[in-house]
PDB file of C-alpha atoms in Angstrom:
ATOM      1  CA  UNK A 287     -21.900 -38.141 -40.340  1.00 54.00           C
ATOM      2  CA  UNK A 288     -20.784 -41.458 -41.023  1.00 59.00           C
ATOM      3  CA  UNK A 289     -22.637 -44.673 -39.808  1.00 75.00           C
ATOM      4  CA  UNK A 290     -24.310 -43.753 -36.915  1.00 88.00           C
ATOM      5  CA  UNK A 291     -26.554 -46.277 -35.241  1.00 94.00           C
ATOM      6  CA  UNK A 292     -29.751 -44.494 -35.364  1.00 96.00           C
ATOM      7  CA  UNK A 293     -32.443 -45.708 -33.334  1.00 96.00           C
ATOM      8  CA  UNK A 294     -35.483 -43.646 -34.394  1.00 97.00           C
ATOM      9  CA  UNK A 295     -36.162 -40.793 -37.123  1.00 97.00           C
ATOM     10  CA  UNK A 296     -38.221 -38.059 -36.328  1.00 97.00           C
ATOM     11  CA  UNK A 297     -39.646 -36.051 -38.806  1.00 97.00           C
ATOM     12  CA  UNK A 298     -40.367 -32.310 -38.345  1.00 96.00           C
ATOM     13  CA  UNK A 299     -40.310 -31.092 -41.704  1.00 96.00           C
ATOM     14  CA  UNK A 300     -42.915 -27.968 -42.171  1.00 94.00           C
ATOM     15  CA  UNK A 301     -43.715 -27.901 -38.452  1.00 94.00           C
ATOM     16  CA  UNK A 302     -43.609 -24.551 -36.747  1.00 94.00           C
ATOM     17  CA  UNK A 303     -42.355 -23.607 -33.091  1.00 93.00           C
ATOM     18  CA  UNK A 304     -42.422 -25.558 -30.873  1.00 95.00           C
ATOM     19  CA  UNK A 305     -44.106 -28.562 -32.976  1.00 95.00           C
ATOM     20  CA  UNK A 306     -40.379 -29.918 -33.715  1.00 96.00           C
ATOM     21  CA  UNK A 307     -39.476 -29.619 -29.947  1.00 97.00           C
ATOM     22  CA  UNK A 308     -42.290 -31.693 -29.005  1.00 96.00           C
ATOM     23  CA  UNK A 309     -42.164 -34.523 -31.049  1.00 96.00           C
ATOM     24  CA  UNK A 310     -38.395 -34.950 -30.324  1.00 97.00           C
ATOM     25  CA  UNK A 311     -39.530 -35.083 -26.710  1.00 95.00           C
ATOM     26  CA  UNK A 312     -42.238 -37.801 -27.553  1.00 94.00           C
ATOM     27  CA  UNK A 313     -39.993 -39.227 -29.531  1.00 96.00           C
ATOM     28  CA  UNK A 314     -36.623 -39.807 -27.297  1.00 96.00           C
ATOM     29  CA  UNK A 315     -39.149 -41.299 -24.468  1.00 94.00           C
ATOM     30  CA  UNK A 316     -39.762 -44.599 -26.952  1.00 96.00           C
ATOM     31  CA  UNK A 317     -36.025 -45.350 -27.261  1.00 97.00           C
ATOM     32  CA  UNK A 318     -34.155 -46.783 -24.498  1.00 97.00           C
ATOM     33  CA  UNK A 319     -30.913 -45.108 -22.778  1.00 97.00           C
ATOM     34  CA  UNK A 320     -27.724 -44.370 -24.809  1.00 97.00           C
ATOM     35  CA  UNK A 321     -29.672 -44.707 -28.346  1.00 97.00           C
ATOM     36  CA  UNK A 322     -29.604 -42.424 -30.795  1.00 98.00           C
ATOM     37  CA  UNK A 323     -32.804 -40.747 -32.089  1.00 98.00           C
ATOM     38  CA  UNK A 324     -32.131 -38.132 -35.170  1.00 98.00           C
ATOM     39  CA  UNK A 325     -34.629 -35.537 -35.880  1.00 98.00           C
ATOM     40  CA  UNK A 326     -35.431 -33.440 -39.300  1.00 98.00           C
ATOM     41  CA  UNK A 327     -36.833 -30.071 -39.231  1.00 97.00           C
ATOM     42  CA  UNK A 328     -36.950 -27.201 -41.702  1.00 96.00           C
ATOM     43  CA  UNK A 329     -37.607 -24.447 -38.781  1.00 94.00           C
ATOM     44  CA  UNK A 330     -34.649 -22.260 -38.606  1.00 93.00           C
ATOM     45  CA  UNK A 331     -35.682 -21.182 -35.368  1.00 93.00           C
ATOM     46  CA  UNK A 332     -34.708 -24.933 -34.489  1.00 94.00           C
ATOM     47  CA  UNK A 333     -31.133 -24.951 -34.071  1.00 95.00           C
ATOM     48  CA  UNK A 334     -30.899 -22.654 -30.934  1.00 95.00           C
ATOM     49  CA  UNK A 335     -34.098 -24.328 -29.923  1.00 96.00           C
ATOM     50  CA  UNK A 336     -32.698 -28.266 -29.989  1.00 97.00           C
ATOM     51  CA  UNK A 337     -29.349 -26.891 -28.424  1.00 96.00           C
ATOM     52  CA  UNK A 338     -31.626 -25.497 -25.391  1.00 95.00           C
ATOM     53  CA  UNK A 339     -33.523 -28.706 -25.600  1.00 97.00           C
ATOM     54  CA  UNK A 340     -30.701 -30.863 -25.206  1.00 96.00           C
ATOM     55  CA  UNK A 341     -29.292 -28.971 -22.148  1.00 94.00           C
ATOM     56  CA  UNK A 342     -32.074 -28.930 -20.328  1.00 93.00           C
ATOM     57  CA  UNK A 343     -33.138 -32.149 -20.977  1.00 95.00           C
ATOM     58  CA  UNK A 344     -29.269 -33.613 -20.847  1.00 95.00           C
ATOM     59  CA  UNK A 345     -29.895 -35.420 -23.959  1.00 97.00           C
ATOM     60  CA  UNK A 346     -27.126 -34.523 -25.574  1.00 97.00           C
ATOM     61  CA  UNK A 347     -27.135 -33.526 -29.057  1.00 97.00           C
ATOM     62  CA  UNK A 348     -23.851 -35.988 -30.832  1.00 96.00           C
ATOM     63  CA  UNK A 349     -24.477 -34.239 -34.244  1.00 95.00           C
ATOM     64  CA  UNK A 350     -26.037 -31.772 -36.458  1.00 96.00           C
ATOM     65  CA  UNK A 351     -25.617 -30.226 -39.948  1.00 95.00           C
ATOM     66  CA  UNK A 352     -27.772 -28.819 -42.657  1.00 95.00           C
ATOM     67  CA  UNK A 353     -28.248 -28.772 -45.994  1.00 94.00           C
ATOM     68  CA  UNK A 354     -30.799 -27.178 -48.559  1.00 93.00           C
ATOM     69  CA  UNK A 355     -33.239 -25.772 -46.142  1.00 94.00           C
ATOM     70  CA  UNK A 356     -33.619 -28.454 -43.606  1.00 96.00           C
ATOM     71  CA  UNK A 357     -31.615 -29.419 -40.072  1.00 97.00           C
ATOM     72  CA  UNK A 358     -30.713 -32.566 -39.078  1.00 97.00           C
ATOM     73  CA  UNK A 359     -30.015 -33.359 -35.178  1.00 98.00           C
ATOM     74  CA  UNK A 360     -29.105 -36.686 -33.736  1.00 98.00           C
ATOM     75  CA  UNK A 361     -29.746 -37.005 -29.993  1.00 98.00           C
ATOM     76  CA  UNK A 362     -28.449 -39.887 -27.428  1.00 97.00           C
ATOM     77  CA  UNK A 363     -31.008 -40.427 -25.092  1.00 97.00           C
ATOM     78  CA  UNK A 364     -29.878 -40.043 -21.862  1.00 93.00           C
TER      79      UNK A 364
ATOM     80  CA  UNK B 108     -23.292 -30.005 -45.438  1.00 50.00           C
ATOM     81  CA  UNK B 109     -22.427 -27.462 -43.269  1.00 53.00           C
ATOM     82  CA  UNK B 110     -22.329 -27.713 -38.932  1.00 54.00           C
ATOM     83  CA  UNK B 111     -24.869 -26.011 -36.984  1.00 55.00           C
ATOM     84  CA  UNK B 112     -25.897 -25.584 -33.234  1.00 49.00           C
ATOM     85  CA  UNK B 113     -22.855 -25.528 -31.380  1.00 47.00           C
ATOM     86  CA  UNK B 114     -24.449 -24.318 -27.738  1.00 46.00           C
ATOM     87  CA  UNK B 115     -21.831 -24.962 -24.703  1.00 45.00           C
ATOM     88  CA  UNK B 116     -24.536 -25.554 -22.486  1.00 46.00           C
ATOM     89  CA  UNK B 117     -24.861 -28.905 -24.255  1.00 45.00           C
ATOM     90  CA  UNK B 118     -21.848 -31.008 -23.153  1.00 44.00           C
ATOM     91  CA  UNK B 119     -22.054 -29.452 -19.550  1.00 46.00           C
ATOM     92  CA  UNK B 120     -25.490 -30.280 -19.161  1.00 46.00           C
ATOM     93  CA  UNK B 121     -24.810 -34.238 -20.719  1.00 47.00           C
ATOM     94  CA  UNK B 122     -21.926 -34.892 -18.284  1.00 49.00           C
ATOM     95  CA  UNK B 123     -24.224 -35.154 -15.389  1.00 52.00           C
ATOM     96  CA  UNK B 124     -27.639 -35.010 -13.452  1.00 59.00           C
ATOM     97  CA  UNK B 125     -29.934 -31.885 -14.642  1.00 60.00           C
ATOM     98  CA  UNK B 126     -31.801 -29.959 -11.967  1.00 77.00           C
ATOM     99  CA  UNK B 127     -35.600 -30.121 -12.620  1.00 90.00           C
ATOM    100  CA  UNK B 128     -36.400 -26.411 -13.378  1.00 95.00           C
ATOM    101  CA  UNK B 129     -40.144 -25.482 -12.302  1.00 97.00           C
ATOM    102  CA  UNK B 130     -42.178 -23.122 -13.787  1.00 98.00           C
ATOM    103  CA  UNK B 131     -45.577 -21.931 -12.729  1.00 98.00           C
ATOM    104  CA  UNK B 132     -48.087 -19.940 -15.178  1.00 98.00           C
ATOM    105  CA  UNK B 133     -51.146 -18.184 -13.401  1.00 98.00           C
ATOM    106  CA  UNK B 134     -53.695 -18.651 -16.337  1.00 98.00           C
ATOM    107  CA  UNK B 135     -55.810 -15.563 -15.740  1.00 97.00           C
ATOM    108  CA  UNK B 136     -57.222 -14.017 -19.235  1.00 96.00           C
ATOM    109  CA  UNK B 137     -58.814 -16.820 -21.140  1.00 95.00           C
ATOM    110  CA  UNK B 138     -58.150 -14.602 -24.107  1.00 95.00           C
ATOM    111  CA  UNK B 139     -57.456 -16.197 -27.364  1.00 96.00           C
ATOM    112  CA  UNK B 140     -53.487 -14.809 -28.279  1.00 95.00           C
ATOM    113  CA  UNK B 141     -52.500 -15.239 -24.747  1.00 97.00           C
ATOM    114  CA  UNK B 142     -53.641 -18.457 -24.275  1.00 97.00           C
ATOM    115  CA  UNK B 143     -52.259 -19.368 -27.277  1.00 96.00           C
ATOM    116  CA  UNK B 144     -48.683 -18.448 -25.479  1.00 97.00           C
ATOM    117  CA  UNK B 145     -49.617 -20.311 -22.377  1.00 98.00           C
ATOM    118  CA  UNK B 146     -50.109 -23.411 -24.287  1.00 98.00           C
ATOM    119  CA  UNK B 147     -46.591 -22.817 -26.430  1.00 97.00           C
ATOM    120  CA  UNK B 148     -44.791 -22.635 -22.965  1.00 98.00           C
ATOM    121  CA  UNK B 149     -46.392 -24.810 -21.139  1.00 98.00           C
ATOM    122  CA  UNK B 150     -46.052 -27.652 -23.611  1.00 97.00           C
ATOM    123  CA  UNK B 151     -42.537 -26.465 -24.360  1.00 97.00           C
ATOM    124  CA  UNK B 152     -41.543 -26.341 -21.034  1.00 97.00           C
ATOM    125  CA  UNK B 153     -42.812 -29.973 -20.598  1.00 97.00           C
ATOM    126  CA  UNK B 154     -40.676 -30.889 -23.250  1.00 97.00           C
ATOM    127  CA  UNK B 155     -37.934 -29.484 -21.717  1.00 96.00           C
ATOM    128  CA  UNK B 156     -38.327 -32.039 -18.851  1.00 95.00           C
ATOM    129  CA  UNK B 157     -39.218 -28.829 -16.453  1.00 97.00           C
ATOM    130  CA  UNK B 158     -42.026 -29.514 -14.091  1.00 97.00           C
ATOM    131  CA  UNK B 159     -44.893 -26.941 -15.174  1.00 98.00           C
ATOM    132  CA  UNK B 160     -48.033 -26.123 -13.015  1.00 98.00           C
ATOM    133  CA  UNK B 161     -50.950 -24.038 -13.965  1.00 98.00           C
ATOM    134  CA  UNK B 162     -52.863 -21.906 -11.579  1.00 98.00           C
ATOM    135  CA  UNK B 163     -56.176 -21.163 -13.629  1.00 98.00           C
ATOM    136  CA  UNK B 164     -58.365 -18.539 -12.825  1.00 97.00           C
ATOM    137  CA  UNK B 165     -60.818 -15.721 -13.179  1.00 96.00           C
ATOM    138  CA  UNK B 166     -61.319 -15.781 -17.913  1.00 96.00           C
ATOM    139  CA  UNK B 167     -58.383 -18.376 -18.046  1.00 97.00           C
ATOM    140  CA  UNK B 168     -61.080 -21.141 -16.276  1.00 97.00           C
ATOM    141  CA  UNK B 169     -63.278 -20.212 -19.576  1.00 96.00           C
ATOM    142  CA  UNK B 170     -60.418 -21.886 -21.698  1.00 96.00           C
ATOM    143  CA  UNK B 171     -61.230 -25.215 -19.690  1.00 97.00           C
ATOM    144  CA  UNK B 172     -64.763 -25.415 -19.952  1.00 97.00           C
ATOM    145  CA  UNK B 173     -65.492 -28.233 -22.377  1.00 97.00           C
ATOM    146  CA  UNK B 174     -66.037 -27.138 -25.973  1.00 94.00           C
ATOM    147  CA  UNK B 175     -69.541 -28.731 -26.192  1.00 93.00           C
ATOM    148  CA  UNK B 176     -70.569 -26.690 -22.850  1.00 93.00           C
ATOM    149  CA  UNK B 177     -72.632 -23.932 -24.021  1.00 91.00           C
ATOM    150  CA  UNK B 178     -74.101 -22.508 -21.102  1.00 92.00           C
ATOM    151  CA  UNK B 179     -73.091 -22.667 -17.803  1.00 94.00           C
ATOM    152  CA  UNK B 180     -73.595 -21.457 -14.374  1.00 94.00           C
ATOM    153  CA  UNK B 181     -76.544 -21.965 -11.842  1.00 93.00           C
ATOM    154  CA  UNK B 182     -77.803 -18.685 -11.283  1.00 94.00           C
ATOM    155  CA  UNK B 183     -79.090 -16.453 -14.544  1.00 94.00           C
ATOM    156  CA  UNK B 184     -76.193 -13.738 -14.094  1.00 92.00           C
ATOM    157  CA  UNK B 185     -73.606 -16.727 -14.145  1.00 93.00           C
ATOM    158  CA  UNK B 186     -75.832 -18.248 -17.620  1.00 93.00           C
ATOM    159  CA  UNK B 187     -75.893 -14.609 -18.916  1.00 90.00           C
ATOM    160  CA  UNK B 188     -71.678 -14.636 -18.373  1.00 88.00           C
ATOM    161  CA  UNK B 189     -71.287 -18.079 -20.354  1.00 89.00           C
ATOM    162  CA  UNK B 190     -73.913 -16.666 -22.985  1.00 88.00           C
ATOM    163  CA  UNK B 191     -72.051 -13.937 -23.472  1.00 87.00           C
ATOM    164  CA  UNK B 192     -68.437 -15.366 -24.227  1.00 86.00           C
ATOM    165  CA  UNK B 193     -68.963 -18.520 -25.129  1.00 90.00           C
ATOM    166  CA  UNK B 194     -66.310 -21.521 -23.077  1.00 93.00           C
ATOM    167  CA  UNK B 195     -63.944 -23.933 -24.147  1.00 95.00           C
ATOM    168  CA  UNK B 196     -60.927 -23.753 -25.086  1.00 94.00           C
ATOM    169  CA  UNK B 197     -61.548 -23.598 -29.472  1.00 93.00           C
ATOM    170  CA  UNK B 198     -63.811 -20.382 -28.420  1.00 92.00           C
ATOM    171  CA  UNK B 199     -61.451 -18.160 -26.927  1.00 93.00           C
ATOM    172  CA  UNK B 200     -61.440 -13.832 -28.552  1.00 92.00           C
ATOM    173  CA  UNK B 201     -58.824 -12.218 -29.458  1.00 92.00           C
ATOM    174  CA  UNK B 202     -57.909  -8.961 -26.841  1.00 90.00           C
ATOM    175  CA  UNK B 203     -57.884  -7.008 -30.020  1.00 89.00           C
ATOM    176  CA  UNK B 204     -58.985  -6.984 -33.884  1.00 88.00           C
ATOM    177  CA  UNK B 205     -61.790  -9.694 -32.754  1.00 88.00           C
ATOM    178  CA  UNK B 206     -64.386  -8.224 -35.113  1.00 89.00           C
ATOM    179  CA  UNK B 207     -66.902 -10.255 -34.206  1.00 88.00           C
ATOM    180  CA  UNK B 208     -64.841 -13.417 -34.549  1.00 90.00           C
ATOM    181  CA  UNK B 209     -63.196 -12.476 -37.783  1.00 91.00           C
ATOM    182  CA  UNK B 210     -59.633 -12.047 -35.986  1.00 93.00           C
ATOM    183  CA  UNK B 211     -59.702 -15.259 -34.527  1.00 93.00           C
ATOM    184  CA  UNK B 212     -60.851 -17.019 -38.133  1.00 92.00           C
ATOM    185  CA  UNK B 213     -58.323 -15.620 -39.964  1.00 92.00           C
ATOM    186  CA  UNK B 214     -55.955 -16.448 -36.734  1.00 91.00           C
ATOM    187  CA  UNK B 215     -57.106 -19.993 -37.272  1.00 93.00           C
ATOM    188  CA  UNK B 216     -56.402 -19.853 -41.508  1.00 93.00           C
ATOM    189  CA  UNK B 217     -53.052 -18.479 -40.487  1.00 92.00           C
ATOM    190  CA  UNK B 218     -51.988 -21.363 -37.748  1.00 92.00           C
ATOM    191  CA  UNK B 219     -53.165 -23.626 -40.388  1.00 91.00           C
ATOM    192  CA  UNK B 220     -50.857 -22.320 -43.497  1.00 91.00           C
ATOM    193  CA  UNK B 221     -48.199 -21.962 -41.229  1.00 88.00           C
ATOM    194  CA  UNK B 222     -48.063 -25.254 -39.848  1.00 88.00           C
ATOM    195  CA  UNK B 223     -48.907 -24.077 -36.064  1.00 92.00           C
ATOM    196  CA  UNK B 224     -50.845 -26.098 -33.658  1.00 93.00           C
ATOM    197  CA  UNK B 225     -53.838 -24.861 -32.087  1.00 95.00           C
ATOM    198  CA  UNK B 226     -54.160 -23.431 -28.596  1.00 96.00           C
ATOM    199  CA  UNK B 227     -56.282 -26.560 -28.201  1.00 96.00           C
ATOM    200  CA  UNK B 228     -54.162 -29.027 -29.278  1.00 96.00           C
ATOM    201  CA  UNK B 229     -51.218 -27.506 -27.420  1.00 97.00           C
ATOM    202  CA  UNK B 230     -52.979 -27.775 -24.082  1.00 97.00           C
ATOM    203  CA  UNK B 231     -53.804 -31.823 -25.147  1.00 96.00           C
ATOM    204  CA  UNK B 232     -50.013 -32.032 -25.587  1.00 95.00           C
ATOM    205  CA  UNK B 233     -49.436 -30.462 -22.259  1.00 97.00           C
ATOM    206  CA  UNK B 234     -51.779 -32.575 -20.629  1.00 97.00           C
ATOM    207  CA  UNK B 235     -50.153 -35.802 -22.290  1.00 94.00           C
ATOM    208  CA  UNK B 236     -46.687 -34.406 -21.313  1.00 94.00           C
ATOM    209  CA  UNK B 237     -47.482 -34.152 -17.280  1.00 95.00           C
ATOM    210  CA  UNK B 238     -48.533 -30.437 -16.981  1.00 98.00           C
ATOM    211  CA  UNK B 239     -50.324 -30.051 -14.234  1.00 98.00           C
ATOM    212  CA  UNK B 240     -53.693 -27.245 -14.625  1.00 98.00           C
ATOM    213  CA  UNK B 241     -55.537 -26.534 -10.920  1.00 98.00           C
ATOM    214  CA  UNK B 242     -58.414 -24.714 -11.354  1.00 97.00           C
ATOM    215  CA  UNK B 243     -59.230 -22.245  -8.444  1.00 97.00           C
ATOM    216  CA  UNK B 244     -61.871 -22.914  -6.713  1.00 97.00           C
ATOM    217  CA  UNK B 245     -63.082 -19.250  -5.942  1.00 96.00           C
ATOM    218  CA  UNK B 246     -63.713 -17.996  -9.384  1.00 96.00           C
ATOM    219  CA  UNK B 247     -65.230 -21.526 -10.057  1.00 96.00           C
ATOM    220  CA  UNK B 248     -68.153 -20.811  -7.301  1.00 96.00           C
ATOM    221  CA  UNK B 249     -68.284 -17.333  -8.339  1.00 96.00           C
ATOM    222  CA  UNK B 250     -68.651 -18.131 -11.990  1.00 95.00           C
ATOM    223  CA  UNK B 251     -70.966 -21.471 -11.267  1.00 96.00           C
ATOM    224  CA  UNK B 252     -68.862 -24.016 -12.810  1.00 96.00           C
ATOM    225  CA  UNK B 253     -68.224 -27.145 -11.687  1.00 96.00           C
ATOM    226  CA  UNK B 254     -65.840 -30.480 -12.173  1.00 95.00           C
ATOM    227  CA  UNK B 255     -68.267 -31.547 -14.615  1.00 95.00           C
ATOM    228  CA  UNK B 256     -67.761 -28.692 -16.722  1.00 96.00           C
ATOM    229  CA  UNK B 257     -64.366 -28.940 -16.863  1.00 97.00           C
ATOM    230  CA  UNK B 258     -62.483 -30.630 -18.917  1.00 97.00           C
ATOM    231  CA  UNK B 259     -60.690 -34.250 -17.582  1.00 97.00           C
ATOM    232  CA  UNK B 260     -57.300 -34.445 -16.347  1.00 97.00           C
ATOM    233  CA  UNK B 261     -57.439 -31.509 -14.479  1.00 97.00           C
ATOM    234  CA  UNK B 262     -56.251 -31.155 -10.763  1.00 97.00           C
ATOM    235  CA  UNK B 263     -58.453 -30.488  -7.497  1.00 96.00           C
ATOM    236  CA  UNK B 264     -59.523 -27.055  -7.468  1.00 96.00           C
ATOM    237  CA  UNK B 265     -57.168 -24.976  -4.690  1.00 96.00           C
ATOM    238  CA  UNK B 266     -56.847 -21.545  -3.676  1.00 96.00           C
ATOM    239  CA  UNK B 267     -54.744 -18.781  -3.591  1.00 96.00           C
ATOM    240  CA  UNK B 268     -52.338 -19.811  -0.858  1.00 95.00           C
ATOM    241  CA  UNK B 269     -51.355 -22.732  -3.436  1.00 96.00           C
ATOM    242  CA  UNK B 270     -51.023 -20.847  -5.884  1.00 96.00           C
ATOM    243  CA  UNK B 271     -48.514 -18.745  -3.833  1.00 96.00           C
ATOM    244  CA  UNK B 272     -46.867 -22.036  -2.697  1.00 96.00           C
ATOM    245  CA  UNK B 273     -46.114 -22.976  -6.365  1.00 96.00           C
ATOM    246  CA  UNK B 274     -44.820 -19.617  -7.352  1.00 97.00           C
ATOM    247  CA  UNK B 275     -42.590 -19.012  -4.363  1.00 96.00           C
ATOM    248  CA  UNK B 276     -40.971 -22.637  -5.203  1.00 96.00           C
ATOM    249  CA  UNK B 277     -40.593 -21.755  -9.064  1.00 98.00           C
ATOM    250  CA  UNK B 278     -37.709 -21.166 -10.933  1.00 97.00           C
ATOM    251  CA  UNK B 279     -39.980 -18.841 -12.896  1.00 97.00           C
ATOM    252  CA  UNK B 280     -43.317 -17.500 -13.147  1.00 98.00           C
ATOM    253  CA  UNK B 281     -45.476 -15.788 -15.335  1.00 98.00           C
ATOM    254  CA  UNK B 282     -48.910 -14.329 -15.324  1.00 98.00           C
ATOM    255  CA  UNK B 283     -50.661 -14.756 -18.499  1.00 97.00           C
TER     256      UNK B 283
END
């Protein structure tokens, strides 16, 4: 954690496969190389699904945690 | 706060150019659950930066009519067709349990209290996302449909040998 420059939140709360996967790919294309774009999503499915995101995208995924039902993922766009 | 998602895949894939991956989906049933799949991997796939192409053809051209198109066709067997099944891509049965349309309703309630996106919305993502959809021309003349029909964005209608071109250049191909 700690005081990460983050560039753009992405919400995905609620959203079902592959909703989350989809706005974190509309999402990262609005923010320039090398910034950071964090996503939220209360999927569990999610967490395998934004690590196979990131590598095959190569956006690579700097963080993630969890706490009380929901994921957080922060992304620096390639 | 505990860590999550710790995939290996991730730091090799950050250090340095990713391949484009291709994948190619021959669109072929037009029926409701499995063009509900399409549209999850197509979009998905999209997402994933992979470059996606979609052969449609024979019931999976049905899913491309517009909505609004009610009948179509030139001749009365191709009307009869369209009458029969009704196009477009928010009118699509289920292969089983249809029940008239009472599977695909309760489908619908489902997607909605589940927070799942419509078949029809999907493919809109897709198409915003760069996947490519070429109908094939055959089953369009056989089935009386033309460009008009369809709905916008799509690519020229090719053939077969095409179609074989895209999958023999894919990383991966399925036939939906």
């Amino acid at each position: 954690m700690g005081n990460l420059d983050i560039k753009l939140k992405v919400d995905a709360s609620g959203l079902s496969c592959p909703l989350p996967i989809l706005k974190a790919a509309q999402g990262v294309k609005t923010i320039a190389p090398g910034e950071l774009m964090e996503v939220i999503a209360t999927d569990p499915g999610s967490v395998k699904d934004f690590a196979a995101w990131a590598g095959s995208t190569g956006n690579a995924l700097v963080e993630s945690d969890s706490a009380d039902g929901k994921y957080r993922f922060v992304f620096r766009h390639k | 706060m505990t860590a999550v998602a710790t995939a290996p895949t991730v730091q090799a894939a950050s250090e340095g150019a990713v391949k484009t991956k291709k994948l190619v989906i021959i669109d072929y049933s037009g029926e409701l659950e499995k063009t509900w799949a399409t549209m999850i991997l197509t979009s998905t796939a999209a997402a994933m930066e992979m470059e996606v192409s979609v052969f449609v053809t024979f019931w999976g051209l049905q899913t491309f009519v517009k909505d609004k198109k009610r009948i179509t066709g030139q001749n009365w067997m191709q009307k009869m067709m369209s009458f029969m099944q009704r196009p477009g891509a928010s009118h699509r049965h289920l292969s089983q349990m249809n029940f008239l349309g009472m599977g695909p309703w309760m489908m619908f309630k489902l997607a909605k209290k589940y927070n799942v996106s419509k078949p029809k919305d999907l493919l809109e993502m897709s198409q915003a996302l760069g996947v490519k959809f070429y109908p094939c021309q055959m089953t369009m003349d056989m089935f009386g449909l033309k460009r008009e029909d369809m709905i916008d964005g799509m690519e020229e209608p090719v053939g077969a040998a095409t179609a074989l071109q895209l999958m023999t250049e894919a990383d991966s191909t399925l036939f939906i």
